[in-house]
Short mmCIF file of C-alpha atoms in Angstrom, two decimals:
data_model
loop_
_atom_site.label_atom_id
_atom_site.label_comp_id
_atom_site.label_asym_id
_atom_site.label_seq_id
_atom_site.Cartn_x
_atom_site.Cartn_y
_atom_site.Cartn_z
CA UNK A 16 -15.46 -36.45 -7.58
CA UNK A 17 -15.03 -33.60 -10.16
CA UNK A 18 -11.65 -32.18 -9.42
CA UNK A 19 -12.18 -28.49 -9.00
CA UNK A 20 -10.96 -25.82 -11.08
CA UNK A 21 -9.11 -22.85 -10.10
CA UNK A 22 -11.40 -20.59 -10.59
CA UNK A 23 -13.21 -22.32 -7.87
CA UNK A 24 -10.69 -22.36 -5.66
CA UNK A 25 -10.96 -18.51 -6.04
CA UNK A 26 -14.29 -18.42 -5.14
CA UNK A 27 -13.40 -20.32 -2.07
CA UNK A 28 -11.00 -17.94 -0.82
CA UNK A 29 -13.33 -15.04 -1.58
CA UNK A 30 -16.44 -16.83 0.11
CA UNK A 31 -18.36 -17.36 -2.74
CA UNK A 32 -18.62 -20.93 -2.35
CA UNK A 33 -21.66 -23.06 -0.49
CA UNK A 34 -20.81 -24.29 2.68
CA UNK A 35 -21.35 -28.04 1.49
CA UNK A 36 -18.53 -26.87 -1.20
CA UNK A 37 -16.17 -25.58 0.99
CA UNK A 38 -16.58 -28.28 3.54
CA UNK A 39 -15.44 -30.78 1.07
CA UNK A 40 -12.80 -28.83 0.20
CA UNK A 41 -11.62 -28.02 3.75
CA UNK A 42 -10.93 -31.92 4.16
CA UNK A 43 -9.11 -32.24 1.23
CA UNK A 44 -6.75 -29.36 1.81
CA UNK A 45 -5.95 -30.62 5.37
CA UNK A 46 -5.94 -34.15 3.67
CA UNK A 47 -3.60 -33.82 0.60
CA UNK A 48 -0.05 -31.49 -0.28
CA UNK A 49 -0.84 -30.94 -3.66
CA UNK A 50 -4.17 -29.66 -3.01
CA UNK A 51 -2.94 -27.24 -0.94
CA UNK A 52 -0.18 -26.19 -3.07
CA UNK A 53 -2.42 -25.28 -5.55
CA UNK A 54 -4.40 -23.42 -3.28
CA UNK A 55 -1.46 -21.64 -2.24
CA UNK A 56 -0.90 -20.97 -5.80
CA UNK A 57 -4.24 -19.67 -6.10
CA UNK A 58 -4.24 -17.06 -3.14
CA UNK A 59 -1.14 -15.83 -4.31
CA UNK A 60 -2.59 -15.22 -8.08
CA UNK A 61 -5.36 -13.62 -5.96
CA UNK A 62 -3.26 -11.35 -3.76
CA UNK A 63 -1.25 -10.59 -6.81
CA UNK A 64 -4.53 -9.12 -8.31
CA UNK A 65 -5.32 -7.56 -5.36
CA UNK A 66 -2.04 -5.37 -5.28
CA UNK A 67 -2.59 -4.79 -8.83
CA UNK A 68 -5.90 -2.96 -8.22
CA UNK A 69 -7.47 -5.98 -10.50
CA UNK A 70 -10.38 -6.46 -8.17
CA UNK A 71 -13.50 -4.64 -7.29
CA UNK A 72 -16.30 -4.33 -5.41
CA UNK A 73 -16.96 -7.47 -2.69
CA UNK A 74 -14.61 -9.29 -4.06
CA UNK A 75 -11.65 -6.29 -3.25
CA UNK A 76 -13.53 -6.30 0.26
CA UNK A 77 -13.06 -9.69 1.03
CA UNK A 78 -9.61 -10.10 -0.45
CA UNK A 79 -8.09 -6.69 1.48
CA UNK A 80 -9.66 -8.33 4.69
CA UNK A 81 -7.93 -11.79 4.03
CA UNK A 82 -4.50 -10.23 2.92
CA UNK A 83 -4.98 -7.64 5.95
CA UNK A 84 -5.18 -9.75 8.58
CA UNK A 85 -1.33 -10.59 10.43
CA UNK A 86 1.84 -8.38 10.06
CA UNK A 87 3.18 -10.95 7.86
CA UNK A 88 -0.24 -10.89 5.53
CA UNK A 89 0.28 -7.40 5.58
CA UNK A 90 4.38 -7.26 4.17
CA UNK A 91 3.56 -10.21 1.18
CA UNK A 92 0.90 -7.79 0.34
CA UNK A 93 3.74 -5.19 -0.01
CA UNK A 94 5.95 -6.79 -1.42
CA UNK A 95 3.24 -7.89 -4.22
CA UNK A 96 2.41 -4.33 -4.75
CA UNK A 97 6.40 -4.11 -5.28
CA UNK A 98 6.44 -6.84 -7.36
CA UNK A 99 3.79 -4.97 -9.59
CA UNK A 100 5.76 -1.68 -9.75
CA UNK A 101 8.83 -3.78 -11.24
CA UNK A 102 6.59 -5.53 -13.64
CA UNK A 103 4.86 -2.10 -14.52
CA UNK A 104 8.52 -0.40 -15.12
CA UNK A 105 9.24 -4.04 -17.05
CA UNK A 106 5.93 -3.64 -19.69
CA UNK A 107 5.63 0.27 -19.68
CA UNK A 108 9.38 1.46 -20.45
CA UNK A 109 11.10 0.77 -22.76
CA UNK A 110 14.73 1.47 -21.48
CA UNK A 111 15.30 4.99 -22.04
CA UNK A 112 11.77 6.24 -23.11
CA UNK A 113 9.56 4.52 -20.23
CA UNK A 114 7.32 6.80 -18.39
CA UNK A 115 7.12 4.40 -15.19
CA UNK A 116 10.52 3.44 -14.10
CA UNK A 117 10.36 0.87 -11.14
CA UNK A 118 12.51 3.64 -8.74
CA UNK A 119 11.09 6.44 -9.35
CA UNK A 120 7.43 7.65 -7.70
CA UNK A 121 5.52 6.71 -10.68
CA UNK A 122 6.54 3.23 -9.55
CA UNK A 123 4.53 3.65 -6.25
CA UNK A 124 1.66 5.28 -8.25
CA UNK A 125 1.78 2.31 -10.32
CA UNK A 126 1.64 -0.04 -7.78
CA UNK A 127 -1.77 1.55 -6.20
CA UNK A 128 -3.71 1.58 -9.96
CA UNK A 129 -7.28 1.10 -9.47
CA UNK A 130 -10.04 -0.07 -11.45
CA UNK A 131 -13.20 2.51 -10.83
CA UNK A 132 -16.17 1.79 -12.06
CA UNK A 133 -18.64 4.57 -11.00
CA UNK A 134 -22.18 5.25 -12.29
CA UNK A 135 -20.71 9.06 -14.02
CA UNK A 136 -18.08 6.66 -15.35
CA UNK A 137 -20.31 4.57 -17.05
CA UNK A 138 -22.55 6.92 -18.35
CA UNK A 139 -18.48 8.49 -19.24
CA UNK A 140 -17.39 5.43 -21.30
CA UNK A 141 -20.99 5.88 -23.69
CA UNK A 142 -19.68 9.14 -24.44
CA UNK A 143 -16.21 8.16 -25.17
CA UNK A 144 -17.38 5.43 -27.23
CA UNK A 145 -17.69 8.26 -30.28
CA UNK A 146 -14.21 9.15 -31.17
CA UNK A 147 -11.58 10.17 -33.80
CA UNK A 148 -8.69 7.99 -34.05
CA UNK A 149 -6.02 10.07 -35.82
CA UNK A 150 -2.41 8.21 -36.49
CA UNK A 151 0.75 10.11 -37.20
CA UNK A 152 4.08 9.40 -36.98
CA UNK A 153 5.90 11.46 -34.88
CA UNK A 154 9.57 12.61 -35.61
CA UNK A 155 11.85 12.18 -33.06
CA UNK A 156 15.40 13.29 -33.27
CA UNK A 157 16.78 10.62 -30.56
CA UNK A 158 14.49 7.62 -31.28
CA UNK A 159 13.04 6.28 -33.97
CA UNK A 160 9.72 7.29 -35.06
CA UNK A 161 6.85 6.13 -33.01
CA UNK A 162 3.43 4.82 -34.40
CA UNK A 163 1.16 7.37 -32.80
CA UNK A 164 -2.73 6.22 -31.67
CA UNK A 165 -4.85 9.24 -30.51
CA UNK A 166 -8.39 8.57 -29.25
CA UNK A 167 -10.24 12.09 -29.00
CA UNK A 168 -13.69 12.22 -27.85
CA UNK A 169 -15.43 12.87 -31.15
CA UNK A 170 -18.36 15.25 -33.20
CA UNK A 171 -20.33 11.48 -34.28
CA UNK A 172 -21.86 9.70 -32.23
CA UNK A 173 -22.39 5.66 -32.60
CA UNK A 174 -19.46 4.63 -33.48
CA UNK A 175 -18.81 1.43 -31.64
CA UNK A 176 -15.68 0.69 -33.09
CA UNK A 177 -12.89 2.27 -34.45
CA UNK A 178 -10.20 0.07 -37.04
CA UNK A 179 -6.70 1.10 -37.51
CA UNK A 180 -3.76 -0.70 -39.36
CA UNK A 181 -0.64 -0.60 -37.00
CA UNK A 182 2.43 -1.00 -38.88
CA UNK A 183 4.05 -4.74 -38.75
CA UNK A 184 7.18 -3.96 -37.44
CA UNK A 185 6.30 -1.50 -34.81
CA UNK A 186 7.27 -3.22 -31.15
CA UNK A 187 5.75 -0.43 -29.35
CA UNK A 188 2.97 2.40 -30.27
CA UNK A 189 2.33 5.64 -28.39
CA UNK A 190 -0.77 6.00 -27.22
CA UNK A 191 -2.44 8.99 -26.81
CA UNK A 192 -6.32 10.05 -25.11
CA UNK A 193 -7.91 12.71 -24.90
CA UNK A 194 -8.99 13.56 -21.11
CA UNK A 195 -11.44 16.23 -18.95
CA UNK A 196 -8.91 16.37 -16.31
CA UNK A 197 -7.22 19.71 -15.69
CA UNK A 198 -3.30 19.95 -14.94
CA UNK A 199 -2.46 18.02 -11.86
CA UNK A 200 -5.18 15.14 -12.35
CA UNK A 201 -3.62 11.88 -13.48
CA UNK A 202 -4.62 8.87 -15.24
CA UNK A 203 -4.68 5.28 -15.61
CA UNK A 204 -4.42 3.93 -19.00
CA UNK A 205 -5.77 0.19 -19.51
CA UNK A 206 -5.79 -2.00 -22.71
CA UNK A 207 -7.80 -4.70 -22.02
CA UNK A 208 -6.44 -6.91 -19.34
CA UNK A 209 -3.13 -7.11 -20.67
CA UNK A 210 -1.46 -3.54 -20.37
CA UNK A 211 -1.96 -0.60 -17.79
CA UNK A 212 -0.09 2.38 -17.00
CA UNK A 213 -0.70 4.68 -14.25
CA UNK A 214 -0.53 8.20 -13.11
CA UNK A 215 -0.10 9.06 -16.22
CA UNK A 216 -0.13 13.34 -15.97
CA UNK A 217 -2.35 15.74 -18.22
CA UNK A 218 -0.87 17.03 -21.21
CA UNK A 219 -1.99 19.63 -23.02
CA UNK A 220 -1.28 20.81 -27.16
CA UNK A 221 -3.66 23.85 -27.44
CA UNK A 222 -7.33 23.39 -26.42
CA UNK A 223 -6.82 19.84 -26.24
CA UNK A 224 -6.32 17.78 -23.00
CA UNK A 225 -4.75 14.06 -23.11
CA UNK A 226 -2.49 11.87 -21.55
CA UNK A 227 0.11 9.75 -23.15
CA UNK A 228 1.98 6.38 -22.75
CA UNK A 229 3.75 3.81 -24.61
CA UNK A 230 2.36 0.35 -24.92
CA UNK A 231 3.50 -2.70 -26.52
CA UNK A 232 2.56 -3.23 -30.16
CA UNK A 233 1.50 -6.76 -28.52
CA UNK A 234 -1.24 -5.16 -26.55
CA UNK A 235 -2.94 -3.99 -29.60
CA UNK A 236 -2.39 -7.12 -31.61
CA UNK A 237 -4.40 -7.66 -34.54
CA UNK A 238 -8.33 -8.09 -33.26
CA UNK A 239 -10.47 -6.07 -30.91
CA UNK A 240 -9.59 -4.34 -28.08
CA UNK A 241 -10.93 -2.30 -25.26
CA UNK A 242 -9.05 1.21 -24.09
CA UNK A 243 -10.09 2.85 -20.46
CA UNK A 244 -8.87 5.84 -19.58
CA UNK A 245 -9.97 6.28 -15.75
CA UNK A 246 -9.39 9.29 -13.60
CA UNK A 247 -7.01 8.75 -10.74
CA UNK A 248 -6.67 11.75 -8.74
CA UNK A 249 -7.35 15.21 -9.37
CA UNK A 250 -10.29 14.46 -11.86
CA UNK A 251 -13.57 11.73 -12.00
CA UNK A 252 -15.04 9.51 -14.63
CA UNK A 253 -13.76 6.80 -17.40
CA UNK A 254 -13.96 6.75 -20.89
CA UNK A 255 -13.82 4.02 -23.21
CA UNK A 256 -12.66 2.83 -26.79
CA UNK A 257 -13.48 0.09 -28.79
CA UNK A 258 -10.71 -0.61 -31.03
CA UNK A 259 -10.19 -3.10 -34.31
CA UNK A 260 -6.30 -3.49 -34.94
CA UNK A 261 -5.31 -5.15 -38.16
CA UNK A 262 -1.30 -5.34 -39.47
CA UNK A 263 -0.66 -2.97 -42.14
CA UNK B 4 10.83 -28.93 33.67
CA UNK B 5 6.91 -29.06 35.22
CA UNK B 6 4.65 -32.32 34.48
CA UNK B 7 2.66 -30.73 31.94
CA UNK B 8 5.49 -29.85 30.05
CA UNK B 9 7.10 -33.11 30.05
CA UNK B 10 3.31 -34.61 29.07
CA UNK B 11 3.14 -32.05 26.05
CA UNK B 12 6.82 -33.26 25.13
CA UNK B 13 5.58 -36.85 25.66
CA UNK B 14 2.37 -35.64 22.87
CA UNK B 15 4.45 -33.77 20.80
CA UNK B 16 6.45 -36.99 20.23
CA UNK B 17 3.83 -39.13 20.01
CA UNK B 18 2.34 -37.06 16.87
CA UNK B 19 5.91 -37.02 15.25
CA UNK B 20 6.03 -40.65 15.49
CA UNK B 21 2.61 -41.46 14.39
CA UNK B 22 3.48 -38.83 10.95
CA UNK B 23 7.37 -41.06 10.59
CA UNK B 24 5.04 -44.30 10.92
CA UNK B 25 2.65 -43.05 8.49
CA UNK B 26 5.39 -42.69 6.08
CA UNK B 27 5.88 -38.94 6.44
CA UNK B 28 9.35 -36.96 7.53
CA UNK B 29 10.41 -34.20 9.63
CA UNK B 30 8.47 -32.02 6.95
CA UNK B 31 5.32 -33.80 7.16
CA UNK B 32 4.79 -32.22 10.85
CA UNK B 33 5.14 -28.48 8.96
CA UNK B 34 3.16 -29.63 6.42
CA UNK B 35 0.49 -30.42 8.11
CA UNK B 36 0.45 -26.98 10.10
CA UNK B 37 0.54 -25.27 6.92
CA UNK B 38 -2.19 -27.14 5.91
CA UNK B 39 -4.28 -26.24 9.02
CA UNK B 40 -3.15 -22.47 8.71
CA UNK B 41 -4.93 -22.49 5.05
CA UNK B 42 -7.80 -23.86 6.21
CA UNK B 43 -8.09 -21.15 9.15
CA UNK B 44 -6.97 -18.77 6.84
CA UNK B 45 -10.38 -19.12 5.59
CA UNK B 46 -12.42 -18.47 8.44
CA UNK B 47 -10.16 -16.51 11.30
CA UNK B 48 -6.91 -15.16 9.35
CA UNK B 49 -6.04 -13.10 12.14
CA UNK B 50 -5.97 -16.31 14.47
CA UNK B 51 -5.07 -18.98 12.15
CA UNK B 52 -1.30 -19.36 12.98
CA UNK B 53 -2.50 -19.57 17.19
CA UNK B 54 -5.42 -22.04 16.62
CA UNK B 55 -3.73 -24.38 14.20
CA UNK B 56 -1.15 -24.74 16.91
CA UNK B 57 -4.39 -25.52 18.87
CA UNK B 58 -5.10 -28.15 16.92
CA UNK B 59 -2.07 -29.71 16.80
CA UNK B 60 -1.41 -29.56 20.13
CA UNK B 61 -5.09 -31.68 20.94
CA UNK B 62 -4.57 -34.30 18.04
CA UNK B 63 -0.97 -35.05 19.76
CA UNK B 64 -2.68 -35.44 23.34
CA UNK B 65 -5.40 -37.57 21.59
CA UNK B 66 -2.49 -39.65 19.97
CA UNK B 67 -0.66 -40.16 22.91
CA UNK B 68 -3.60 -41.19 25.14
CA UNK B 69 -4.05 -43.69 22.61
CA UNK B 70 -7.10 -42.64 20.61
CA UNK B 71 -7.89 -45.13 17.52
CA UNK B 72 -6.90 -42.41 14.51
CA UNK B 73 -7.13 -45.05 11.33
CA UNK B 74 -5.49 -41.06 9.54
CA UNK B 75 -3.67 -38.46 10.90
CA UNK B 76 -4.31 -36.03 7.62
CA UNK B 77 -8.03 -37.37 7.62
CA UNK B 78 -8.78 -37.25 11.80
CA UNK B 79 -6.82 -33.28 11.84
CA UNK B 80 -9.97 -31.90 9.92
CA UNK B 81 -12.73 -33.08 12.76
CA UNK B 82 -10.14 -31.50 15.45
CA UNK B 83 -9.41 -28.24 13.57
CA UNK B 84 -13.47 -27.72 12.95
CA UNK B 85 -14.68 -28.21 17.18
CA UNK B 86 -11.63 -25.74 17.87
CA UNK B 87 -12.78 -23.68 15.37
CA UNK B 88 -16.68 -23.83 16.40
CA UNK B 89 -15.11 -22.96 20.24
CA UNK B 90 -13.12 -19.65 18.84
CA UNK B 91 -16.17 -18.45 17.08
CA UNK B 92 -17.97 -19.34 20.36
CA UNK B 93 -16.36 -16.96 22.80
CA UNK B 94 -18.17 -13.87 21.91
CA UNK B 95 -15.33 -11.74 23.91
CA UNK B 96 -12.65 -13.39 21.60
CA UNK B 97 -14.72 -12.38 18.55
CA UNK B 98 -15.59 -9.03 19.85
CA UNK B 99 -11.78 -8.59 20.27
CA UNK B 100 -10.94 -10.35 16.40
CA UNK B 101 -13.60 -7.68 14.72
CA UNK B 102 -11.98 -5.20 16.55
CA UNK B 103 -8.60 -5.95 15.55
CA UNK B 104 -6.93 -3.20 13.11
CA UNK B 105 -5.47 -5.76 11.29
CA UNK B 106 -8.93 -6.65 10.02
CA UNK B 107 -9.85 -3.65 8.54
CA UNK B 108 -8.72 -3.48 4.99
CA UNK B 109 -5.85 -1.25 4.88
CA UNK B 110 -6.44 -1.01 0.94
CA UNK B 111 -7.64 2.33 0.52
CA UNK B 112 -4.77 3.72 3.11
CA UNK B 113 -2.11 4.27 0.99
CA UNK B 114 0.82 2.65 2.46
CA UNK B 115 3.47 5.08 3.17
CA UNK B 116 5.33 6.04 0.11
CA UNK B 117 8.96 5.76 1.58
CA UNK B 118 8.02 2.14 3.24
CA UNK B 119 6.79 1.15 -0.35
CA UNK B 120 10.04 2.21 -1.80
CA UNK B 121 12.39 0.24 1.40
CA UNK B 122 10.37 -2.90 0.30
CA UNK B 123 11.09 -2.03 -3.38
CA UNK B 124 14.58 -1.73 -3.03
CA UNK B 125 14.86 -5.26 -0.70
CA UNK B 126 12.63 -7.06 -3.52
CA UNK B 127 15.73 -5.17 -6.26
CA UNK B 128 17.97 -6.89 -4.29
CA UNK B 129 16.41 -10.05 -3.44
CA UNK B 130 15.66 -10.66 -7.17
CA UNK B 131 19.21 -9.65 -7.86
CA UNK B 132 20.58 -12.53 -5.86
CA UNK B 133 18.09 -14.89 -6.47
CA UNK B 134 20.07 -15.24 -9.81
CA UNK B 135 19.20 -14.34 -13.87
CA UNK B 136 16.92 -17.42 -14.33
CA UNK B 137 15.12 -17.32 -11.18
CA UNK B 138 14.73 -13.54 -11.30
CA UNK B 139 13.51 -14.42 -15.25
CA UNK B 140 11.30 -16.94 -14.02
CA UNK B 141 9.57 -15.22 -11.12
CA UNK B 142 8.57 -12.12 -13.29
CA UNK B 143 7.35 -14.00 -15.83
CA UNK B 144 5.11 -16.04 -13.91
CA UNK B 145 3.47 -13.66 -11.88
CA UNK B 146 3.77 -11.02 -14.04
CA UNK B 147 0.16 -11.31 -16.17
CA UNK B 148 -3.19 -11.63 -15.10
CA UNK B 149 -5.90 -12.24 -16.76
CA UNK B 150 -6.03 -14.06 -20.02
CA UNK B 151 -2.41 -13.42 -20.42
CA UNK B 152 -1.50 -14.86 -16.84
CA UNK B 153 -2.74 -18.44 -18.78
CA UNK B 154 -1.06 -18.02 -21.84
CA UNK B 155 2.10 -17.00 -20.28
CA UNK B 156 2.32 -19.80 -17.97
CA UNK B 157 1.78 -22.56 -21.04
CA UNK B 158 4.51 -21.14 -22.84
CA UNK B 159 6.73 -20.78 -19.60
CA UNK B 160 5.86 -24.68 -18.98
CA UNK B 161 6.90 -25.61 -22.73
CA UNK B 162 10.07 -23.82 -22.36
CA UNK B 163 11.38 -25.79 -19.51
CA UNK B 164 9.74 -28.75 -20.86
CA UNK B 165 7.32 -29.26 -17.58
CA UNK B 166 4.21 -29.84 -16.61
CA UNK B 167 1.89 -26.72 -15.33
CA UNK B 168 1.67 -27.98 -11.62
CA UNK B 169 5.45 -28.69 -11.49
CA UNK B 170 5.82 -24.79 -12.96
CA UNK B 171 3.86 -24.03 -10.46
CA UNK B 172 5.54 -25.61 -7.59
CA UNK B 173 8.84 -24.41 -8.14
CA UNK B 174 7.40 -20.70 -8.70
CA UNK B 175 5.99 -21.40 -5.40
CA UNK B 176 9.19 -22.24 -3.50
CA UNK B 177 10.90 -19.26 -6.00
CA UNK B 178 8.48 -16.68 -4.28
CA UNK B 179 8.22 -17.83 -0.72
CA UNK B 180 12.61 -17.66 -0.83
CA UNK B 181 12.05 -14.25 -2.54
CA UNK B 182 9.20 -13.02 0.16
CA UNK B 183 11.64 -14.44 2.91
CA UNK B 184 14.70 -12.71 1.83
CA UNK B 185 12.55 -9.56 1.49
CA UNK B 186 11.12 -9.86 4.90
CA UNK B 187 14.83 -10.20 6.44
CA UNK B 188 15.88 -7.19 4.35
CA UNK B 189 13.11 -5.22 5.95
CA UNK B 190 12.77 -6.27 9.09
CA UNK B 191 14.67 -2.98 11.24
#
C-alpha cells in the first residue's frame, strides 16, 4: 500500500478525499498509534493555518466547522490564534522597533489576518503589478539606518517584475506600499508565504498614501518574490508586486 | 450498585484485559479512545467524544459475552462505523447536531478582544514555565507555514539529531502540555 502523504491526510480532514480513500484510512487510524499521531500532527498544522487566516474559501469553511465544533475545539483554536500573535510579535519586531508587539492590540489584529481574494482585488493586483520601486536609506538618529523598499503604484504599465539589490548585511528592510485606503483603514502586508504583518495603519507623506512595516532581510532573500498588500478594514481591494532580490 | 452497573464493570474489565493480553498497558485503553475520537472527528465533531464512548462501551459487552475478536484495534473500526450509521440515522439527533451553535463557524465572529488577550497572557505564562528549550522548540515548530513550515522542521530535526516523526512526536506532547496548562489557566 502507498503510504500516504501529508498532504493527503489534509485533504482527509478537509473532505476532499473519496470515500474508498478515507475508508481505508479510517481503519488504519483506529488500527495503528503512529498513524494517528501523524494525523494529529496534521490537524494541528491545519488548525494552525486556520488561526493564521492561511485558508480560504471551502477549505476555511470546512476547517472553522471542524475546529468549531466542542468548547474544547473552540479554546485550542484560541489559543492557536494566540500562538500566532506571539509568533507575529517574534518575526515582525525587532525588539524596540516592532510594530506588532505580542501584548499590545496589534497582537489581536494580528492574530485575525486574512487572506481576501475578491474579484476588485484581482482586477487590484493587475494594476499594482506596474510600480516604482524607489530605495533610500533612511537616517535614523536612534537606530541604525534602515534599507528602505517602497512599492508605489506606477505611470508604466507591464512591468511584471521589479529587481532590487538589498544590501548583504542588512537583517531587516523597511518596507513600504503605497495604498487607496484613507486614514483609519488598515492593512495586511504579505511576502510570499513566509512573512505577514497586519493592521498595519495608513500613513501619509504629502499626496501619497502607504503603509509601512519591517520585514526580515530573509523574507526577501535573493530570488523572486511576491508582495500583497490587502485591505483589512476601513478600505477594499489587494495589490500586488512581483519582486527580483539579488545581494548587493 | 444495580446489575447493569456491575455487568458494565464486568465489560469494562473484560476490554482492559483483552488490551493487557494483547500486549497493550493502561494507555492502550486511552489510546484507543483517542483513536476513535479522530475518526469521529471526521464525520460528527460535535459528538465524537459521546459516541466513541459508545463504541467502547459495545466492543467491551461484545468481549465479555465472548465474541471471537481475532483484533481489538482491527474489530473497533466495524463497531465505531454501525454506531456511526445509527447517529446519522436518527433524523431528530441530526436535526439537533445542525442546529448546534457550536457548528456554525465562529470564524468570521471576532472573538472578544479581552478573552483573546486572557488566553494570551495564560499561553505567556504557560510557555514561560514550560522552560527555554521547550518554549524554543514549540515556536519554532509551529511557527512557519508553508514552504518554510518544511524547511524549518528539517533543520529543527538536524539540530537535535532526530528523525522528523520523532520531532514531531515530542512537539506533539510539547503542545498538548502547553494547550492543557492554558486551558487550566483559563478555565474561571
Amino acid at each position: 500500500m502507498t503510504e500516504a502523504t501529508d498532504d493527503t491526510l489534509r485533504d482527509w480532514l478537509l473532505g476532499k478525499l473519496a470515500s474508498a480513500d478515507a475508508d481505508v484510512l479510517e481503519q488504519r487510524l483506529i488500527e495503528d498509534e503512529d498513524f494517528a499521531a501523524r494525523l494529529r500532527g496534521v490537524e494541528t498544522d491545519l488548525l494552525d493555518d486556520l488561526a493564521r487566516g492561511a485558508l480560504a474559501g471551502a477549505e476555511r469553511a470546512r476547517a472553522a466547522a471542524y475546529f468549531a465544533a466542542t468548547p474544547q475545539d473552540r479554546l485550542r483554536l484560541r489559543i492557536a490564534r494566540a500562538l500566532a500573535a506571539i509568533d507575529a510579535g517574534k518575526t515582525t519586531s525587532p525588539r524596540g522597533r516592532g510594530h506588532v508587539h505580542a501584548g499590545d492590540p496589534g497582537s489581536v489584529r494580528a492574530m485575525r489576518l486574512r487572506r481576501r481574494w475578491s474579484a476588485t482585488a484581482i482586477a487590484l493586483a493587475g494594476i499594482a503589478a506596474v510600480a516604482v520601486i524607489a530605495l533610500r536609506l533612511q537616517p535614523d538618529a536612534t537606530a541604525p539606518a534602515a534599507f528602505t523598499i517602497t512599492l508605489t503604484d506606477g505611470q508604466q504599465r507591464g512591468a511584471s517584475s521589479i529587481e532590487i539589490a538589498v544590501p548583504a548585511g542588512a537583517s531587516e528592510l523597511r518596507v513600504q506600499a503605497e495604498v487607496d485606503g484613507d486614514a483609519g483603514a488598515h492593512y495586511l502586508l504579505a511576502i510570499d508565504d513566509t512573512f505577514a504583518a497586519s493592521g498595519l495603519p495608513v500613513r501619509t507623506a504629502g499626496a501619497y498614501r502607504y503603509v509601512e512595516t519591517m520585514a526580515p532581510a530573509a523574507a526577501l532573500a535573493a530570488g523572486a518574490h511576491r508582495v500583497r498588500v490587502v485591505a483589512e478594514k476601513g478600505a477594499a481591494g489587494e495589490s500586488s508586486w512581483t519582486l527580483t532580490t539579488r545581494n548587493q | 450498585m444495580s446489575d447493569a452497573g456491575v455487568a458494565a464493570d464486568s465489560a469494562f474489565a473484560a476490554l482492559l484485559a483483552r488490551l493487557s493480553a494483547d500486549g497493550g498497558d493502561a494507555a492502550a485503553y486511552e489510546s484507543l479512545r483517542r483513536r476513535l475520537i479522530q475518526f469521529l472527528r471526521l464525520h460528527v465533531p460535535a459528538e465524537a467524544d459521546d459516541l466513541a464512548d459508545v463504541v467502547l462501551d459495545r466492543l467491551a459487552r461484545r468481549l465479555h459475552e465472548g465474541t471471537d475478536v481475532a483484533s481489538v484495534p482491527s474489530y473497533a473500526p466495524g463497531i465505531a462505523r454501525m454506531v456511526l450509521h445509527e447517529a446519522r440515522a436518527k433524523s431528530a439527533r441530526r436535526h439537533r447536531a445542525e442546529a448546534d451553535p457550536t457548528l456554525v463557524p465562529d470564524d468570521e465572529a471576532p472573538d472578544d478582544a479581552s478573552e483573546l488577550e486572557h488566553v494570551l497572557a495564560a499561553l505567556r505564562a504557560c510557555l514561560d514555565a514550560a522552560g527555554t528549550s521547550a518554549r524554543r522548540l514549540i515556536l519554532a515548530y509551529y511557527g512557519a507555514d508553508g514552504a518554510a513550515r518544511i524547511a524549518t522542521r528539517k533543520r529543527l530535526a538536524d539540530e537535535c539529531a532526530i528523525s522528523l516523526n520523532a520531532l514531531r512526536n515530542r512537539a506533539l506532547r510539547l503542545r498538548d502540555a502547553l494547550e492543557d496548562c492554558v486551558r487550566k489557566r483559563t478555565v474561571s
